[in-house]
XYZ file of C-alpha atoms in Angstrom:
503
model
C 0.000 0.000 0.000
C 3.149 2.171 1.207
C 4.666 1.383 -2.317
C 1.663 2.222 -4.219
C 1.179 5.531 -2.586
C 5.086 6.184 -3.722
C 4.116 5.467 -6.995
C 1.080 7.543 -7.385
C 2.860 10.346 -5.358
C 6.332 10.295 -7.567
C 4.657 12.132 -10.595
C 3.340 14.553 -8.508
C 6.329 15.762 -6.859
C 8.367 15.616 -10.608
C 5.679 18.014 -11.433
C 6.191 20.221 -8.453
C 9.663 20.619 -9.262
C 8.962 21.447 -12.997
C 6.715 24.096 -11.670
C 8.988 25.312 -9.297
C 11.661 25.222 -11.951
C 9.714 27.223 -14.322
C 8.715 29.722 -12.096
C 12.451 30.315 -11.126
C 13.082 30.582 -14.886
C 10.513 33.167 -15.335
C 11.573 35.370 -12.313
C 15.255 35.058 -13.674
C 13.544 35.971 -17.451
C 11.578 39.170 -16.185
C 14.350 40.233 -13.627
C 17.354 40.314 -16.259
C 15.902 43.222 -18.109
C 15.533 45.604 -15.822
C 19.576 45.105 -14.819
C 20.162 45.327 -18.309
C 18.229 48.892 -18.129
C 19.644 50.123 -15.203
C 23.266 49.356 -16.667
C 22.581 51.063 -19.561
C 20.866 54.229 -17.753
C 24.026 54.256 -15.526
C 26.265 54.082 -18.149
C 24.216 57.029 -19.621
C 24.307 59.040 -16.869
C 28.273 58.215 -16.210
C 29.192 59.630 -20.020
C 27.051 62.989 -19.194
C 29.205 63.820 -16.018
C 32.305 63.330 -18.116
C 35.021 63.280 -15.790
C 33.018 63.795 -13.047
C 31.535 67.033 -11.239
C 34.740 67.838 -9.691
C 36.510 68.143 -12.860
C 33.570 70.127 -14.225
C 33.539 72.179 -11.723
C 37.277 72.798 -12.003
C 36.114 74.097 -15.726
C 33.784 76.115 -14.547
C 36.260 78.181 -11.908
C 38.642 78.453 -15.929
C 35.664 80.314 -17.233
C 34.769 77.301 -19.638
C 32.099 75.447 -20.401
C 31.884 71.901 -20.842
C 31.871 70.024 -23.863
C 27.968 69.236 -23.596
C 27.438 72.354 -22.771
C 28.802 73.781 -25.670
C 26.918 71.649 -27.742
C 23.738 72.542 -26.159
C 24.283 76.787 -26.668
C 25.625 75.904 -30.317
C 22.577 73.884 -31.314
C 18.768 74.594 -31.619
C 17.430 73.515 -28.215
C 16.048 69.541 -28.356
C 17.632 68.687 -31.638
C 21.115 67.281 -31.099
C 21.141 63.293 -31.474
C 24.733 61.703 -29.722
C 26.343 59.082 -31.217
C 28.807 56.395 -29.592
C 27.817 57.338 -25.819
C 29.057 54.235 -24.780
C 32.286 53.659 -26.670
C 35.807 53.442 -24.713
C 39.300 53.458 -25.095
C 40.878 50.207 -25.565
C 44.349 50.843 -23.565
C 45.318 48.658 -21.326
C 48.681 49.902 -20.563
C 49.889 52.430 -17.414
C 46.798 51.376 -15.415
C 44.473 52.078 -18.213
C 42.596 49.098 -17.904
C 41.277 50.031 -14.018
C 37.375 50.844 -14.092
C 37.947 54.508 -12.823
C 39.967 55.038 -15.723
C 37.335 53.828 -18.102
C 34.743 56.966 -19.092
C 31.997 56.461 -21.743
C 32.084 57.976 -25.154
C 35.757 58.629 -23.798
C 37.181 62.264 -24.404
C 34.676 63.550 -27.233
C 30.869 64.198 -27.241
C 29.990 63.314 -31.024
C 26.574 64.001 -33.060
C 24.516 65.738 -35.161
C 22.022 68.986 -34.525
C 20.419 71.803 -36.124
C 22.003 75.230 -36.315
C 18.311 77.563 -37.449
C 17.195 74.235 -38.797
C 20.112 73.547 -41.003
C 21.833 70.171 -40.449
C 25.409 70.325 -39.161
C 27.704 67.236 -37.567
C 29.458 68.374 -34.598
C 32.258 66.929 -31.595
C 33.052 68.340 -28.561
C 36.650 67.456 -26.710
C 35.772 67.046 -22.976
C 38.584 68.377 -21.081
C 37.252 67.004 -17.903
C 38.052 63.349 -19.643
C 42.039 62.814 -19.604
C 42.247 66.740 -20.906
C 40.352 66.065 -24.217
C 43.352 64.015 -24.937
C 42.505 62.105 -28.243
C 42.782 58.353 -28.090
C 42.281 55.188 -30.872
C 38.194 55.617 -29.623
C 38.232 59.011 -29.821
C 39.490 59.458 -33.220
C 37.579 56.959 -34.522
C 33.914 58.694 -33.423
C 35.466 61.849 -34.691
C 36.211 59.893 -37.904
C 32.520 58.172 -38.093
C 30.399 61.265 -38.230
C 32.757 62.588 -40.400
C 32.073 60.001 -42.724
C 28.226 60.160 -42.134
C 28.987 63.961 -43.098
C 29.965 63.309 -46.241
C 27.743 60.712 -47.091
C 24.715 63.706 -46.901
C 26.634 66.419 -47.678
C 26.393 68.333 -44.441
C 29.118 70.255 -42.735
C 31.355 69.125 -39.450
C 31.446 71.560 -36.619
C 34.620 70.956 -34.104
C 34.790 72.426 -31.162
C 38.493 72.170 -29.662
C 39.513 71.453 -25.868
C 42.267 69.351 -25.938
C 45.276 68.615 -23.831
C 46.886 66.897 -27.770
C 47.564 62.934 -28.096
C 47.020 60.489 -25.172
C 50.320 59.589 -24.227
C 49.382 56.226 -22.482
C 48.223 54.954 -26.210
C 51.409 56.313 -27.973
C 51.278 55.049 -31.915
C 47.474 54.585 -31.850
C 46.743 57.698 -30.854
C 48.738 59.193 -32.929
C 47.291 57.360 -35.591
C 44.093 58.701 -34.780
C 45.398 61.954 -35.316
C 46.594 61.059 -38.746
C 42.797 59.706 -39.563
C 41.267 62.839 -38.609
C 43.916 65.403 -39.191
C 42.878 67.902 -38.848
C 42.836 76.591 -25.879
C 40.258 77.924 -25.562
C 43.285 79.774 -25.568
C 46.442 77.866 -26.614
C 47.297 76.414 -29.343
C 51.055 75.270 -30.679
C 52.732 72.104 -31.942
C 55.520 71.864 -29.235
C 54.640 73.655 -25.437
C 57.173 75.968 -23.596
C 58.990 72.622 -21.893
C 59.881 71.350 -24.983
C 60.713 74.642 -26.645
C 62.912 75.620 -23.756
C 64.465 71.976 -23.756
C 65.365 72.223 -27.365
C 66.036 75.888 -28.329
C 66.582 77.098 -24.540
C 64.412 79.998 -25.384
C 61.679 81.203 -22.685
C 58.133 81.585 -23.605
C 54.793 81.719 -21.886
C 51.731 79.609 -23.200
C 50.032 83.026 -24.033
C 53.248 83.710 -25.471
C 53.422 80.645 -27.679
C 50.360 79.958 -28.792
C 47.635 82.313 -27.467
C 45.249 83.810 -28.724
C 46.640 87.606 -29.483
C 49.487 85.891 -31.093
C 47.614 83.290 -33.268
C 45.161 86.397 -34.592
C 47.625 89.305 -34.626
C 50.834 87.446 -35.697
C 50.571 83.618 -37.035
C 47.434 83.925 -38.963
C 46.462 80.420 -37.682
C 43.264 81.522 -35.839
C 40.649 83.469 -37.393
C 39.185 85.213 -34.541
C 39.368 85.806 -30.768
C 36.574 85.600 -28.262
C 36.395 86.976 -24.885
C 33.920 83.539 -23.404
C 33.163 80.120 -24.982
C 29.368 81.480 -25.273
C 30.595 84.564 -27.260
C 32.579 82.250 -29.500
C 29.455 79.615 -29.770
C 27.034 82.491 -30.354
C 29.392 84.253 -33.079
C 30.008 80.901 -34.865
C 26.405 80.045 -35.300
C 25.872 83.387 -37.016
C 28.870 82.306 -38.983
C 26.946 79.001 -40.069
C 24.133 81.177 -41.644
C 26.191 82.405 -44.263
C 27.323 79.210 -45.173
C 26.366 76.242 -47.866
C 25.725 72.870 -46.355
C 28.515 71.531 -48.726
C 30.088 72.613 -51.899
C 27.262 70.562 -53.705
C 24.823 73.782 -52.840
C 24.389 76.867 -53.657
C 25.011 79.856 -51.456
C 22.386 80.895 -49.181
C 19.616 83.266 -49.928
C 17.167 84.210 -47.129
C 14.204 86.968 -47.129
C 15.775 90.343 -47.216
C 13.974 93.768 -46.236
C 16.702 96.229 -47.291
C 15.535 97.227 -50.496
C 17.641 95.787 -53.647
C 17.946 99.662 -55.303
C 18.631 101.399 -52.094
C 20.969 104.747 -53.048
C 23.573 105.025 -50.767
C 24.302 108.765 -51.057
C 26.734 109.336 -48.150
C 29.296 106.863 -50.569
C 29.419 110.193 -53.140
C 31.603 111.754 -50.416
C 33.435 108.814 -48.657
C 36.831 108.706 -50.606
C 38.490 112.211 -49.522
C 39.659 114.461 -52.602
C 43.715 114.520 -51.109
C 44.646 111.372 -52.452
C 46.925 110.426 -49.465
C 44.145 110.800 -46.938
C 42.951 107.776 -45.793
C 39.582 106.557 -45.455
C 38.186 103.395 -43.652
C 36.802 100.622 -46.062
C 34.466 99.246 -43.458
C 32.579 101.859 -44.012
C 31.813 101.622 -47.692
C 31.168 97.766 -47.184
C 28.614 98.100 -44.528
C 27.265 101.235 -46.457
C 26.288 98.887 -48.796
C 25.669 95.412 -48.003
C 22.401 94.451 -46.010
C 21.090 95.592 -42.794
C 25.012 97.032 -42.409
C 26.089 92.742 -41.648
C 29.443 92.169 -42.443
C 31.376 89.367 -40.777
C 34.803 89.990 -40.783
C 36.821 87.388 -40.935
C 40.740 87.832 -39.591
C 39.947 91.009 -39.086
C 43.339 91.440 -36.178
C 45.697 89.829 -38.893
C 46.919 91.342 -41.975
C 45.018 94.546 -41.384
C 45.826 96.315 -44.678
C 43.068 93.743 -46.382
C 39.461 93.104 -45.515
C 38.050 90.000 -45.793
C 34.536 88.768 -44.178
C 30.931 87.675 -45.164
C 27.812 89.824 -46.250
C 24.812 89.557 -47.898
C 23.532 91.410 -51.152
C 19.845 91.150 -51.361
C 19.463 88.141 -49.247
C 22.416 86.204 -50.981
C 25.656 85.160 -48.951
C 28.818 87.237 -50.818
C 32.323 87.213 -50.115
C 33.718 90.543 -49.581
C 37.579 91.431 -50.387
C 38.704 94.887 -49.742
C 42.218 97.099 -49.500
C 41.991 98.933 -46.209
C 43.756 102.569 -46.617
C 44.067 103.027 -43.049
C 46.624 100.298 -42.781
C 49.836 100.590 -44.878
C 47.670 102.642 -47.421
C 46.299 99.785 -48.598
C 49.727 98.105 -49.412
C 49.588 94.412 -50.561
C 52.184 92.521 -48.774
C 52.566 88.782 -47.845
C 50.397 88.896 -45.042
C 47.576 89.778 -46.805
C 48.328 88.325 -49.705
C 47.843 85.110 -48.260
C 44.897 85.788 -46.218
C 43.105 87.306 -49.359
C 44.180 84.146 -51.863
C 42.812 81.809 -48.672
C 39.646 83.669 -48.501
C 39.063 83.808 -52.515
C 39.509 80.111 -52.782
C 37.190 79.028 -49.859
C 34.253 80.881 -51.358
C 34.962 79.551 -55.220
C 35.106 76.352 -53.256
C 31.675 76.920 -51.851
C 29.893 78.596 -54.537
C 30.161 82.319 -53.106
C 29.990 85.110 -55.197
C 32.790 87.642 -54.704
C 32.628 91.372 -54.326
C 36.315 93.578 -54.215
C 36.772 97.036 -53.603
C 40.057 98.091 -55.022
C 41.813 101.283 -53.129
C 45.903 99.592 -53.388
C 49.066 101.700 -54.335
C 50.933 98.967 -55.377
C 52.814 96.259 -53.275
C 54.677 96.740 -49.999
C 58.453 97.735 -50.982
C 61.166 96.313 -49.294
C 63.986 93.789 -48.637
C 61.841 91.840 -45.898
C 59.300 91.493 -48.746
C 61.152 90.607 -51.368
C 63.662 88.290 -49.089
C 60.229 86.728 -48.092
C 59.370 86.437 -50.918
C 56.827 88.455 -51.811
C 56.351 87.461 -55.002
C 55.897 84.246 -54.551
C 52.873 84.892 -52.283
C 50.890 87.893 -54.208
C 51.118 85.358 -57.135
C 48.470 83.298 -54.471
C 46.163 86.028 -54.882
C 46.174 86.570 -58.583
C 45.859 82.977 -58.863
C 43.198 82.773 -56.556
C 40.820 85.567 -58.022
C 41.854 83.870 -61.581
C 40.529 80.485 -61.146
C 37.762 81.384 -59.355
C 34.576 80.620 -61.171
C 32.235 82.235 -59.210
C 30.311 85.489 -59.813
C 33.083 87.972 -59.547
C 32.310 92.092 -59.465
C 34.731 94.690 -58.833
C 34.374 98.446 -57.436
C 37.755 100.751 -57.777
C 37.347 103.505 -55.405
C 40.358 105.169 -55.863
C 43.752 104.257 -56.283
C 44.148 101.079 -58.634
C 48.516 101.231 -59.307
C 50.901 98.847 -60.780
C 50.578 95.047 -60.695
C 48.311 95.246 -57.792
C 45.962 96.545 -59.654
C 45.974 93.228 -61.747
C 45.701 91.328 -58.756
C 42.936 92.727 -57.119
C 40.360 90.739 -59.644
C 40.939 93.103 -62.586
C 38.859 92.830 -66.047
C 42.309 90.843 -66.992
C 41.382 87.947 -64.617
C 38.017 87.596 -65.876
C 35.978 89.889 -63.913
C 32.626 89.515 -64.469
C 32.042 93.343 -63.784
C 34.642 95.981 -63.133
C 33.344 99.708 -62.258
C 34.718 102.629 -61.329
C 34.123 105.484 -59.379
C 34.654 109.277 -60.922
C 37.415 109.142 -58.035
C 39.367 106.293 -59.555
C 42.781 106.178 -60.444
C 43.992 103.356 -62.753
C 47.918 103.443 -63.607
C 51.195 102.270 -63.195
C 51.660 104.173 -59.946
C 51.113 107.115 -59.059
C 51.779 110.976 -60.105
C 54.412 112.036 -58.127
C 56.266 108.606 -58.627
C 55.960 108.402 -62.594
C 56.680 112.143 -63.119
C 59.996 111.918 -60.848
C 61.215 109.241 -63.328
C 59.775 110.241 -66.779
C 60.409 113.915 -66.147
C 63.581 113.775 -64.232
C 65.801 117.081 -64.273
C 62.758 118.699 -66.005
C 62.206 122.485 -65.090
C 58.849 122.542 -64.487
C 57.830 119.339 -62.477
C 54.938 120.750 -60.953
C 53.332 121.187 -64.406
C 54.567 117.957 -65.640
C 52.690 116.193 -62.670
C 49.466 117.778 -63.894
C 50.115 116.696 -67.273
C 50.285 113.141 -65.900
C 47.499 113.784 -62.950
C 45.355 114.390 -66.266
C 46.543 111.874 -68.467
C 46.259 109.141 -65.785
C 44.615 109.822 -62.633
C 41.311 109.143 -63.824
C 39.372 106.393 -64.388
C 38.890 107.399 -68.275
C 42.147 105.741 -69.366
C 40.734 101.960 -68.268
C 37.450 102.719 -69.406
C 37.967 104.273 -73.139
C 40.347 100.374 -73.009
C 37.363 98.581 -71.815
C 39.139 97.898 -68.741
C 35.791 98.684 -66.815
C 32.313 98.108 -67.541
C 31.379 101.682 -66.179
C 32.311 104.692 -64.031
C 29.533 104.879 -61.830
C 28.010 107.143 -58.982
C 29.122 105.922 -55.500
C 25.417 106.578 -53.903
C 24.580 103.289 -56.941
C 26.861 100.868 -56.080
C 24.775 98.456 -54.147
C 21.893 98.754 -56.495
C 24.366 97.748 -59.641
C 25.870 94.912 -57.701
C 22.084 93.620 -56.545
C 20.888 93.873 -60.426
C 24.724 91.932 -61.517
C 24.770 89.126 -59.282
C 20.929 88.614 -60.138
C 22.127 88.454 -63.867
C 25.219 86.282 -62.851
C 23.259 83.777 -60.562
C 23.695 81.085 -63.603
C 26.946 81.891 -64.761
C 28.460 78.641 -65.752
C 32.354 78.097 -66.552
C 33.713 75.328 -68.032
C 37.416 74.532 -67.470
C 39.646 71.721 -69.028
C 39.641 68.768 -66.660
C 43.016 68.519 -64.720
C 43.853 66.768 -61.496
C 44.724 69.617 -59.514
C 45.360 73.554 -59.931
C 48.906 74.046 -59.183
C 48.568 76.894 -56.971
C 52.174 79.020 -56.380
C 52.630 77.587 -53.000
């Protein structure tokens, strides 16, 4: 009877245990995803502190932001979408492997946002992360949304805060660098330890690479900011003047400065002595929309103008001789900056406007030993191969081979004008008179001889060297009606590998 009962009870309990079984593989089932959650919501919320909040803090007391941070003024609000949050370095070396040394997404916030609803890629170096030092992982997110840049023709904001390579990776990371190639405030290949170990010369940071001497003396930085959120704020206006990629056009938004405005305080800008100077900033915003111009290098290479308007709505490039600076002189300097500045908008489909006001080229054995002209050949070049709508003002002076260089009629201007104050010749009065009329009796009637000859704009135009000599108080209306006219200008140019720039 015992036995029996066994029997009869053995199924029973086989079944209990399958129950009991299942029921443990259930719990197990609905317990796992919620520590899979809370992993990845911790790992989340690790790779927005960074480096922690003592380390942002300590960026905070610099005057910085953080790299989020930065993101977050630079985009529209809601719209950036982070990539690789959870990607880490891969060093194992020096103590690398440790879990405190282990940060998600690493050293760089990466992504893509709006800037006024226009799609733009950007990375952040977070300083409070191993001093934005880039690493194998943190090349290699740089190096992915560049790639998803390209592959929809969008542009790639960077936004710099970086101690330089991870020494603890050595050859990978500078590998990385190599991949993506490309201070707040500093900025130089080799600090003041290394320079001071090699050359034994003394320098500051600031000294080195900061930001007065990177703007005022190098010509590597563009501008200077006083804050991060100054910089962020200044560079998303810069964004609005810009194509997506060299695929578009340039921008055009609704303008309500009227196309035909006259400009009548431009009849009596250019002062009748003709070595009085005159500030070209004030022609430029005289006539460009809503007075915006943003000047680009405007603390380097002061004697040219260079910066970003709009004419009628549509994004120009604006290249102008400054007479308050070396009268207007082209020397190296600007010769560079202005061939740079040409080529980026032909690049990006830009239309060009120059005002010409230049006396020639900066004389002088550090010129020429710097060769000087070596580097204004960048500039004719420049304007030369440029395919893009290309009009020309001469307010006054127009001398010598600068003249040429200065998009002339003979580099295939698209329009050329004049002003009645314009002077188009060799060089100037007193100059050519000295030399043609040398031991002459009467010099100061030769000189008016020439001044009438030659100072004038007729000379050019009676050569078809200009289109026109026209009334200041017109010039924006003829440039609005031109680059309307010029808006499907198309130039066809023998296929070749690459131009072959003077470098």
């Amino acid at each position: 009877m015992a036995a029996a009962a066994m029997r009869v009870a053995a199924p029973g309990i086989r079944l209990s245990a399958v129950v009991r079984s299942l029921r443990a593989a259930v719990r197990s089932v609905c317990t796992q995803p919620v520590s899979v959650n809370e992993r990845i919501e911790n790992k989340r919320q690790a790779a927005l502190l960074g480096g922690g909040q003592r380390r942002i803090d300590a960026q905070h007391k610099r005057g910085k932001l953080t790299a989020r941070e930065r993101i977050s003024l630079l985009l529209d609000p809601g719209s950036f979408v982070e990539s690789d949050m959870f990607v880490e370095h891969r060093c194992a070396d020096f103590g690398m492997a440790a879990d405190k040394n282990k940060f998600p997404g690493d050293s760089v916030v990466t992504g893509r946002g709006r800037i006024n609803g226009r799609l733009v890629y950007v990375f952040s170096q977070d300083f409070t992360v191993f001093g934005g030092s880039l690493s194998g992982a943190h090349a290699q997110k740089i190096c992915k949304i560049m790639d998803q840049a390209m592959t929809v023709g969008a542009p790639v904001i960077g936004l710099n805060d970086s101690g330089g390579a991870r020494i603890q990776e050595g050859v990978e990371s500078l590998a990385g660098y190599a991949d993506i190639f490309l201070d707040t405030s500093y900025l130089f290949i080799t600090g003041p330890d290394v320079v001071k170990s090699v050359t034994n010369e003394d320098v500051t940071q600031e000294g080195l690479g900061g930001a007065r001497t990177h703007t005022t003396m190098s010509g590597v930085a563009h501008r200077a900011f006083e804050n991060d959120v100054d910089a962020l704020c200044n560079l998303r206006e810069f964004f609005n003047y810009l194509p997506l990629s060299n695929q578009d056009p340039a921008p055009i938004r609704e303008c309500h400065d009227p196309s035909d405005r006259p400009v009548p305080e431009l009849d009596t800008i250019v002062p009748l002595e003709s070595t009085k100077a005159y500030n070209m900033v004030d022609i430029i915003h005289s006539v460009v929309d809503e007075r915006e111009f943003f000047e680009i290098m405007p603390s380097y290479a002061k004697n040219i103008i260079v910066g970003f308007a709009r004419m009628n709505g549509r994004t120009v490039g604006i290249v102008g001789n400054q007479p308050k600076v070396a009268s207007g002189c082209l020397d190296i300097n600007s010769s560079v900056k202005g061939a740079r500045f040409v080529r980026f908008c032909d690049a990006f489909n830009i239309p060009l406007i120059t005002f010409v006001d230049v006396p020639g080229f900066l004389p002088g054995t550090a010129q020429e030993y710097g060769g000087i002209i070596r580097h204004g050949a960048k500039l004719l070049y420049a304007f030369a191969e440029a395919t893009v709508p290309k009009v020309t003002v001469i307010t006054r002076k127009a001398y010598g081979g600068a003249y040429d260089v200065m998009s002339s009629k003979h580099l295939c201007g698209d329009t050329n004008y004049a002003w009645p104050t314009a002077e188009i010749a060799v060089m100037g009065a007193k100059g050519a008179v000295e030399i043609i009329f040398k031991g002459h009796e009467n010099v100061e009637a030769a000189q008016a001889e020439y001044i009438e000859k030659f100072a004038n704009p007729f000379p050019a135009a009676v050569r078809g060297f200009v289109d026109d000599i026209i009334q200041p108080s017109s010039t924006r209306a003829r440039i609005c009606c031109d680059l309307d006219v010029l808006a499907s200008k198309k130039v066809q140019r023998p296929w070749r590998k690459h131009a072959n720039i003077p470098l």
